[in-house]
Short mmCIF file of C-alpha atoms in Angstrom, two decimals:
data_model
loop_
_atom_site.label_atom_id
_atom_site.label_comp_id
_atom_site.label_asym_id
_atom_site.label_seq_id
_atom_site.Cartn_x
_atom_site.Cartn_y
_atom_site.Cartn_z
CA UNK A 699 -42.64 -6.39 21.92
CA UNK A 700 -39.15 -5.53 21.27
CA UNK A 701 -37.92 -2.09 22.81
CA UNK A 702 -35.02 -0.37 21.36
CA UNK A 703 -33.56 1.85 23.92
CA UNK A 704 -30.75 4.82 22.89
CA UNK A 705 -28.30 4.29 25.85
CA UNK A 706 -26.89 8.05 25.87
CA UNK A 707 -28.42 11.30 27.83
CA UNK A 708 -32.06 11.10 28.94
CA UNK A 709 -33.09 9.58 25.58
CA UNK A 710 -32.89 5.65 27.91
CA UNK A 711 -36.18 6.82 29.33
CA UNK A 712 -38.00 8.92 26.55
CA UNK A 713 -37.03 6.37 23.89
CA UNK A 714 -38.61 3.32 26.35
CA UNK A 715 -42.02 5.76 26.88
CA UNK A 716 -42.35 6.17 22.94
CA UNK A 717 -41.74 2.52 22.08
CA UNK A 718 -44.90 1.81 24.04
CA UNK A 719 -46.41 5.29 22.28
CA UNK A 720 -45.70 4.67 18.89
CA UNK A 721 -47.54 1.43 19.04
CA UNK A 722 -50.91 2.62 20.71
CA UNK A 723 -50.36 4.86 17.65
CA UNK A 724 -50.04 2.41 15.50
CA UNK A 725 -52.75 1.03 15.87
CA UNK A 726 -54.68 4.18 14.92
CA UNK A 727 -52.99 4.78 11.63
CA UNK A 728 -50.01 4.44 8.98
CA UNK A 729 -48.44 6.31 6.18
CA UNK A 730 -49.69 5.45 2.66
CA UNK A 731 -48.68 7.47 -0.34
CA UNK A 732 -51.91 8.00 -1.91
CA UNK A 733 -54.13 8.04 1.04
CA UNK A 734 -52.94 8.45 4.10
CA UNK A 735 -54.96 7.18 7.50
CA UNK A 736 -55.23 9.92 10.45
CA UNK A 737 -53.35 9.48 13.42
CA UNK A 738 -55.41 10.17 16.64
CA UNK A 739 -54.26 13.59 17.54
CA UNK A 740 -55.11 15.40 21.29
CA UNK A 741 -54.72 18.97 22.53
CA UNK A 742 -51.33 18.43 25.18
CA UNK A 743 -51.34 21.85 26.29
CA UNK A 744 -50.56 25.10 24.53
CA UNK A 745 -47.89 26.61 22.57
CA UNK A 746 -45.41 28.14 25.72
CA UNK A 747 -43.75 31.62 25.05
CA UNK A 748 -40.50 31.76 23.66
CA UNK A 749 -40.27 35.60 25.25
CA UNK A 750 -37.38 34.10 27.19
CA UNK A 751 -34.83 33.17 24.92
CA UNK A 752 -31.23 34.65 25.05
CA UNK A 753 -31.12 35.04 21.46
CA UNK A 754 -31.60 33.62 18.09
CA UNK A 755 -29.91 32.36 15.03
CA UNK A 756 -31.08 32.25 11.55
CA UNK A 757 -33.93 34.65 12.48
CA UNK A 758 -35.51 37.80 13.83
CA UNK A 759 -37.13 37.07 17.35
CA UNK A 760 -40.41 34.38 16.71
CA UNK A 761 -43.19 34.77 19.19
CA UNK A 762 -46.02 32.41 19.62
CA UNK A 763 -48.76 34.98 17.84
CA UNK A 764 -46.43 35.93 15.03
CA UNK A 765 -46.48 31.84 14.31
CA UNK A 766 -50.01 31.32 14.69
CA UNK A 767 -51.25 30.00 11.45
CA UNK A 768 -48.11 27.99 10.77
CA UNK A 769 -47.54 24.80 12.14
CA UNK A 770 -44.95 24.41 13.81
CA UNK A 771 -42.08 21.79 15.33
CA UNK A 772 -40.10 22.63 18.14
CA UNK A 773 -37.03 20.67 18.84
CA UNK A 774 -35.40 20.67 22.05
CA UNK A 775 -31.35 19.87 21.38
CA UNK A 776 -27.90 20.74 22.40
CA UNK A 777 -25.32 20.67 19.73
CA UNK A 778 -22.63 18.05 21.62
CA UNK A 779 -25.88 15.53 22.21
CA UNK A 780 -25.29 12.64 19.36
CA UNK A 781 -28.80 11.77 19.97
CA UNK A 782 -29.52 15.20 18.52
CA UNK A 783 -26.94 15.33 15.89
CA UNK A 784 -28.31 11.95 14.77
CA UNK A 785 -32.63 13.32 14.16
CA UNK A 786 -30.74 16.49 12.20
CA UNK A 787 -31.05 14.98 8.96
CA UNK A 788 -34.61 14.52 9.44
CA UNK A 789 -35.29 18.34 10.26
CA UNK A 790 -33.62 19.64 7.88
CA UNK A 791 -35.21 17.65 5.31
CA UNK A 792 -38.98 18.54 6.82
CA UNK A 793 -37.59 22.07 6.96
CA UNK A 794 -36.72 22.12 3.33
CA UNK A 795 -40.08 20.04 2.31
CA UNK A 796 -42.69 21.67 4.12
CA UNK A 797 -41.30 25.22 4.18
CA UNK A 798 -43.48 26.70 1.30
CA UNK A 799 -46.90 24.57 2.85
CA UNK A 800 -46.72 26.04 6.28
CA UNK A 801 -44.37 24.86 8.45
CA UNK A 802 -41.93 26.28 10.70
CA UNK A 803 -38.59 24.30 12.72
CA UNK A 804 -37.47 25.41 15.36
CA UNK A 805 -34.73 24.30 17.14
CA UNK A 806 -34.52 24.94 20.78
CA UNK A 807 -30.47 25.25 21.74
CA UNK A 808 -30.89 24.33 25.55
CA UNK A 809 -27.43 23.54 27.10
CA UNK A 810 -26.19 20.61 29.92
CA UNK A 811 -22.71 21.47 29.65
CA UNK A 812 -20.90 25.37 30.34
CA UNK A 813 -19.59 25.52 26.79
CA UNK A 814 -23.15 24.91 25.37
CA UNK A 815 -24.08 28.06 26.69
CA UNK A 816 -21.39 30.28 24.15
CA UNK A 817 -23.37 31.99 21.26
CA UNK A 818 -20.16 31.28 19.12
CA UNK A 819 -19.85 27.78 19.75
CA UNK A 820 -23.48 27.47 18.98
CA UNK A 821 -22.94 29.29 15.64
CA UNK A 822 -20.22 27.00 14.75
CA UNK A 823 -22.16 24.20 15.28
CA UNK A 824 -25.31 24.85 13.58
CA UNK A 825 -23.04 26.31 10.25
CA UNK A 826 -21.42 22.61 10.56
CA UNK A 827 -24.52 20.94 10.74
CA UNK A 828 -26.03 23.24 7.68
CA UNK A 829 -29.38 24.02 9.38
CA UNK A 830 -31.04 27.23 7.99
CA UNK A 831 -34.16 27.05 9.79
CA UNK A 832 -34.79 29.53 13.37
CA UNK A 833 -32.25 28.52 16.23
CA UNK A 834 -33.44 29.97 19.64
CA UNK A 835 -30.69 29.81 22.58
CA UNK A 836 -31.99 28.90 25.94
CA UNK A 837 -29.51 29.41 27.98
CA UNK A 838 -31.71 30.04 31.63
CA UNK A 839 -33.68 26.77 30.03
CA UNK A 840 -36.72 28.80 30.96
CA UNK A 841 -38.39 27.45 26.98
CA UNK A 842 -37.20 24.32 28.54
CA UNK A 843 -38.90 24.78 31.97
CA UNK A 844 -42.10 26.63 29.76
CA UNK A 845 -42.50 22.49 27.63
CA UNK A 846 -41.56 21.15 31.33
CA UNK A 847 -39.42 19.17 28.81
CA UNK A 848 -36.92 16.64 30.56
CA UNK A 849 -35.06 14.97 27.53
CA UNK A 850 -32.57 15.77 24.23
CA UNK A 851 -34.00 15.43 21.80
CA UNK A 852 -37.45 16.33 22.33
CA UNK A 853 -40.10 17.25 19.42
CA UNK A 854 -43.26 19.00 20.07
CA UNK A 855 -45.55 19.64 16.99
CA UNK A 856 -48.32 22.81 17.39
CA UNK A 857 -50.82 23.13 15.24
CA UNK A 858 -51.79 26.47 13.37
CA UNK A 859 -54.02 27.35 16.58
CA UNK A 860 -51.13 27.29 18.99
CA UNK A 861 -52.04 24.05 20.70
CA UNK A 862 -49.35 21.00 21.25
CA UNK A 863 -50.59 18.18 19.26
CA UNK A 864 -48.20 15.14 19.28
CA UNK A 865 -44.65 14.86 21.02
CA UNK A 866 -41.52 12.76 20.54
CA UNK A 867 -39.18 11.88 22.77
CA UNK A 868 -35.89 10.99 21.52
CA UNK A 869 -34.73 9.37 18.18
CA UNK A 870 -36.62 7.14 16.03
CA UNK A 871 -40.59 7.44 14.99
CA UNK A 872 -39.57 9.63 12.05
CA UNK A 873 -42.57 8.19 9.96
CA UNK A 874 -45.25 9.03 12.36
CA UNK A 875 -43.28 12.24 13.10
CA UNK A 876 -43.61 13.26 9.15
CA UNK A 877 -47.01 11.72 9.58
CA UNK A 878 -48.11 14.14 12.13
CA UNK A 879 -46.66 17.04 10.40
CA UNK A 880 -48.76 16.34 7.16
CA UNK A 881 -51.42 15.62 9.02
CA UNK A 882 -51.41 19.60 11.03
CA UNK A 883 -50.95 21.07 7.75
CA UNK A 884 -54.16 19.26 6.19
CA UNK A 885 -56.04 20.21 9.36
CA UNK A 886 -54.41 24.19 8.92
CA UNK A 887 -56.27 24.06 5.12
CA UNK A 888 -52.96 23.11 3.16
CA UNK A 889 -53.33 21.93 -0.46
CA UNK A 890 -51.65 19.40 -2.43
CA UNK A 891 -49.47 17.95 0.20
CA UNK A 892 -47.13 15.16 -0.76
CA UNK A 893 -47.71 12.17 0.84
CA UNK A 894 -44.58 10.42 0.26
CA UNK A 895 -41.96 10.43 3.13
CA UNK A 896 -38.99 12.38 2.88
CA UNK A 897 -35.95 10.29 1.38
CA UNK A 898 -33.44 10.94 4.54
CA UNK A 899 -30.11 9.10 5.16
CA UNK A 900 -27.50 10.10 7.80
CA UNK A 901 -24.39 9.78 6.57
CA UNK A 902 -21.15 10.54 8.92
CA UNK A 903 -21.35 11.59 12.23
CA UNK A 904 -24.98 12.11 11.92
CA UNK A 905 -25.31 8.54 10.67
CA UNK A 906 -28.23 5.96 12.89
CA UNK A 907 -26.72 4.15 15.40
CA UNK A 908 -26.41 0.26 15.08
CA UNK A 909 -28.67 -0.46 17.73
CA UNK A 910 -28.45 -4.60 17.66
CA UNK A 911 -24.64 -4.14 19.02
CA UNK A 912 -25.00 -0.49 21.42
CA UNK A 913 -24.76 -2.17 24.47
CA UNK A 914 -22.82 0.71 26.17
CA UNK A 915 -24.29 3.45 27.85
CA UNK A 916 -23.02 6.97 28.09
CA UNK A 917 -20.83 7.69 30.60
CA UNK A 918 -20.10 11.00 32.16
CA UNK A 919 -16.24 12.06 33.36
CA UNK A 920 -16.92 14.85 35.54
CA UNK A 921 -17.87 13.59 39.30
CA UNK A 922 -21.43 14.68 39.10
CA UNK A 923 -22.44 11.98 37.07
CA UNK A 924 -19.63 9.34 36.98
CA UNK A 925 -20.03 6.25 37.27
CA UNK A 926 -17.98 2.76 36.72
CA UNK A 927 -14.59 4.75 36.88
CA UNK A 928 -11.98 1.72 37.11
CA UNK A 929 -8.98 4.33 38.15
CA UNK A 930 -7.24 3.25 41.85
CA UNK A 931 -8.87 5.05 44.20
CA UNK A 932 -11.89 6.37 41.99
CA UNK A 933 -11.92 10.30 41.35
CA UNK A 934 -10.62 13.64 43.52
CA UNK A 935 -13.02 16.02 43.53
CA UNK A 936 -11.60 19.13 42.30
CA UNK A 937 -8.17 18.33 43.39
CA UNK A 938 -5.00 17.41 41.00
CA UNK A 939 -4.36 13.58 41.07
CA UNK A 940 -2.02 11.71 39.40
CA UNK A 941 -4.90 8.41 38.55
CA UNK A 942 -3.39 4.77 37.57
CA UNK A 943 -5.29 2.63 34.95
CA UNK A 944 -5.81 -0.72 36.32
CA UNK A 945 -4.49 -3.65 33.78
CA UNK A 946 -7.73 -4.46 32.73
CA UNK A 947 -11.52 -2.95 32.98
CA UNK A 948 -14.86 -4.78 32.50
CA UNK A 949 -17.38 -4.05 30.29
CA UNK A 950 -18.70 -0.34 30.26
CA UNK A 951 -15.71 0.33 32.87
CA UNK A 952 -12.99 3.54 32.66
CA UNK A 953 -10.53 4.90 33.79
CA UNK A 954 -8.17 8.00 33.84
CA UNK A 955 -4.58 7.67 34.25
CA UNK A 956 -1.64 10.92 34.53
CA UNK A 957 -2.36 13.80 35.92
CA UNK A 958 -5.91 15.07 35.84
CA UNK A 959 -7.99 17.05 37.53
CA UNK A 960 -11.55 16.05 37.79
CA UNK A 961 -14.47 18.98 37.74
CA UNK A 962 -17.69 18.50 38.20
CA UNK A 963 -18.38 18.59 34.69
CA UNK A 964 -15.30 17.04 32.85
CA UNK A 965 -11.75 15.96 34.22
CA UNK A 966 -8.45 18.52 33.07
CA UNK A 967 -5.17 17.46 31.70
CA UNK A 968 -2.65 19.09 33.68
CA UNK A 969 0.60 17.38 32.53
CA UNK A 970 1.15 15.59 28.72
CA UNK A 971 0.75 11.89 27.98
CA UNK A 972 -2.09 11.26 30.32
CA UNK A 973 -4.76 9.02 28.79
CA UNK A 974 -8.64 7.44 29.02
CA UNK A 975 -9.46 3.62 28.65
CA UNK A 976 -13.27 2.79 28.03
CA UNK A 977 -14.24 -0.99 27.60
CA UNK A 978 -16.60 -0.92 24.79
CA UNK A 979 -19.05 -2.89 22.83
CA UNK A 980 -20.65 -0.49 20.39
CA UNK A 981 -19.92 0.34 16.65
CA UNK A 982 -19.14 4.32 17.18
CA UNK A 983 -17.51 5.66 20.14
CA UNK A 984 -17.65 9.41 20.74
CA UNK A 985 -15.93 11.68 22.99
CA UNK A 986 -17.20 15.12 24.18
CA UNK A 987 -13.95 17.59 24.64
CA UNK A 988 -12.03 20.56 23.87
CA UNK A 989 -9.26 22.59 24.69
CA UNK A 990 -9.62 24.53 28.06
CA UNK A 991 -8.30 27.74 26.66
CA UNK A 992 -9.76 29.08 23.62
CA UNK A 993 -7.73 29.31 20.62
CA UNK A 994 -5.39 26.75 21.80
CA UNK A 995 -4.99 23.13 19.84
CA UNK A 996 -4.51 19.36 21.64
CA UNK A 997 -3.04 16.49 19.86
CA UNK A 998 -4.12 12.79 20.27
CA UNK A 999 -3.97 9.52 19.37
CA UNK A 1000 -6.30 6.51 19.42
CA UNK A 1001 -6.02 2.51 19.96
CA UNK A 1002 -7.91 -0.59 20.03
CA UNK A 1003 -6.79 -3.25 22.39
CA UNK A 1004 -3.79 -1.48 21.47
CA UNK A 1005 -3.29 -0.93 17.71
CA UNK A 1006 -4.11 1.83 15.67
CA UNK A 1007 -7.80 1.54 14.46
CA UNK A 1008 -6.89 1.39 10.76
CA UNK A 1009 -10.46 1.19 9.03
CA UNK A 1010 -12.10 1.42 12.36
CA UNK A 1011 -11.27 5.18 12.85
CA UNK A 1012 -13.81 7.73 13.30
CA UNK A 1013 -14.05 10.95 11.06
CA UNK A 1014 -12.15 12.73 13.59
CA UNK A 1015 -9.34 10.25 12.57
CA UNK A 1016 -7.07 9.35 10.94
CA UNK A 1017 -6.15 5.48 10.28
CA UNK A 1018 -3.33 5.66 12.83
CA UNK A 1019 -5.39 7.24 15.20
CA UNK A 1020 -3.93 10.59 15.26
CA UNK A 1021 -6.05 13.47 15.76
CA UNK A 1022 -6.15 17.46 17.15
CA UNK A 1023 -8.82 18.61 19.67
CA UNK A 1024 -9.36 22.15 18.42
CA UNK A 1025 -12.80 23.40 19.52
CA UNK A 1026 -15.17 21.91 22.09
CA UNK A 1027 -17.44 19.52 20.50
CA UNK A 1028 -18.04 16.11 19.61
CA UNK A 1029 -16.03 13.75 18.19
CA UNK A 1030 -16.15 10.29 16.39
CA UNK A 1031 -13.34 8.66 17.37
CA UNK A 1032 -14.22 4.66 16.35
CA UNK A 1033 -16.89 3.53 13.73
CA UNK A 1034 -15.78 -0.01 13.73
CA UNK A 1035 -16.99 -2.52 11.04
CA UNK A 1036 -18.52 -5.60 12.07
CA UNK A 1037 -18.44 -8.08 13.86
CA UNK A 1038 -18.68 -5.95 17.28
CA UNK A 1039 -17.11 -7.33 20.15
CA UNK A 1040 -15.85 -5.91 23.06
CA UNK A 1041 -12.85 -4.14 22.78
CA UNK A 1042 -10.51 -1.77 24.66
CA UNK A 1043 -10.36 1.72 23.63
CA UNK A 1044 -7.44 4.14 24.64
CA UNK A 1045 -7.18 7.71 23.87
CA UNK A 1046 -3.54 9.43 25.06
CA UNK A 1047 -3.42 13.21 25.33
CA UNK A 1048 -0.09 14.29 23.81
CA UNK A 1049 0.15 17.71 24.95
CA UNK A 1050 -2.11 18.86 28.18
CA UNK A 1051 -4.97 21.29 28.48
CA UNK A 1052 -8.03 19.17 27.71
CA UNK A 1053 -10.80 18.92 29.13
CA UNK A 1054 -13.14 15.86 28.57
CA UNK A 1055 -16.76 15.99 29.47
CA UNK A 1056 -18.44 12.60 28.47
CA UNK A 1057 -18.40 9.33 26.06
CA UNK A 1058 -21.42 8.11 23.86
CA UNK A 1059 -21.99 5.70 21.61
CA UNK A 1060 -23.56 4.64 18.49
#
């Protein structure tokens, strides 16, 4: 059986446990508009309190008897994750569909990174990503610890009694996930339920990956996580270092070269001019970064195998590869047409004060 396996964040492992899931599942039942087949459903534990949370967006305070009756989908996600980003479209179009019929979305703001943890940068986010429905912050990760939930994104769907039903873990198995949904509301007495999936389409940033060509994996900056840094002499912990960029890396190999200094989360330009090589072979590249003062601006531009990506530029791009860092975030730098190959990618930090956390792909 063919596997397809997201390469970024924890998703490697949750989306090689629900490739073997969704087909047990399969076997038990499929969508059909007119009538659809029941999906073998058990009772994984019940509904954890959300007492915890730090705060919430897009809502008064929820509590697990105030939702009893509804059903309800919780989804674990942190707003710089592109395997989150990319299941958005989906929730907001269940949201929308299933609002009026009984269900509630929830989406579970649970931070890796520092910055993850500002309200304000959360707010940003989830007004860019146009989601109306109930954002709870989790900041201690104590909803997090309450699911003993280990991956972004995670979905957990709770029946109108307060019991977990069905879980997800990371992208993909949207038509069973729909599937289940429909399938809680029947059991919760809902009438006239539509049948027919929801029409969804990522476009953008939130757009699926290509999964035939991702054959890079995220790679972290900071010296927690790195790994495959090409730079002479590897990383300085927490010391400035002026790194050197060998002539060429290998496949899924960086480097860092000026004058950095590496965290344990993401490395810090110190000086102008200092730049990143990655040796790719995906059709998006992303880069999680921002400035490391607030309010402050960083310009950049972008090359592959040392030209400007033209029509291979991401949307935070231009065609000659010229772009600002403004706010920390995500950003698309390449979404190259095909054919794929390998190729080079070089971004050069014109002025200094960024900080860069992490590269995914697409």
């Amino acid at each position: 059986m063919a596997v397809e396996i997201s390469l970024d964040r924890r998703d490697f492992l949750a989306n090689a446990v629900m490739a073997v899931g969704g087909a047990w599942l399969g076997i038990f039942g499929s969508l059909n508009a007119e009538s659809p087949v029941a999906i073998r459903l058990s009772s994984e534990g019940e509904f954890p309190p959300l007492s915890k949370a730090t705060g919430w967006l897009n809502s008064q305070p929820l509590t697990t008897r105030s939702l009893r009756g509804s059903v309800v989908l919780v989804n674990f996600w942190t707003f710089s994750c592109i395997n989150s980003i990319r299941v958005l479209p989906y929730l907001r179009a269940w949201a929308a569909k299933y609002k009026n019929q009984g269900l509630v979305v929830i989406g579970v703001q649970a931070p890796e990174f520092e910055f993850e943890k500002s309200v304000d940068n959360v707010r940003r986010a989830v007004k860019d990503r146009m989601i109306d429905y109930p954002i709870v912050i989790d900041n201690d990760l104590a909803i997090w610890r309450g699911f003993n939930n280990e991956y972004w994104p995670a979905l957990y769907f709770i029946d109108a009694r307060g019991h977990i039903r069905h879980h997800q873990f990371g992208e993909g198995e949207y038509e069973q996930s729909e599937t289940v949904i429909q399938q809680l509301l029947a059991e919760a007495g809902t009438q006239g339920i539509d049948h027919e999936l929801a029409k969804v389409e990522g476009v953008g940033i939130e757009a699926a990956p290509d999964w035939a060509d991702l054959k890079s994996p995220e790679s972290y900056i900071g010296y927690d996580l790195a790994e495959n840094v090409a730079s002479s002499g590897g990383e300085v912990s927490d010391k400035r270092n002026a790194y050197v960029c060998p002539p060429t890396l290998k496949l899924n190999h960086w480097a860092l070269s000026g004058d950095w200094t590496v965290k344990k989360q993401f490395a810090l330009l110190n000086s102008p001019n200092g730049w990143i090589a990655y040796h790719f072979h995906a059709r998006d590249l992303h880069l999680i970064m921002g400035p490391s003062a607030p309010g402050t601006s960083v310009r950049f531009r972008v090359a592959i195998d040392g030209q400007p990506p033209g029509i291979a530029h991401g949307v935070d791009v231009d065609g000659e590869g010229k772009g600002t860092v403004t706010q920390q975030r995500l950003y698309q730098l390449i979404r190259q047409p095909r054919p794929i190959v390998d190729r080079q990618f070089e971004i050069e930090f014109l002025d200094p004060g960024v900080e860069a956390f992490d590269f995914t792909f697409g």
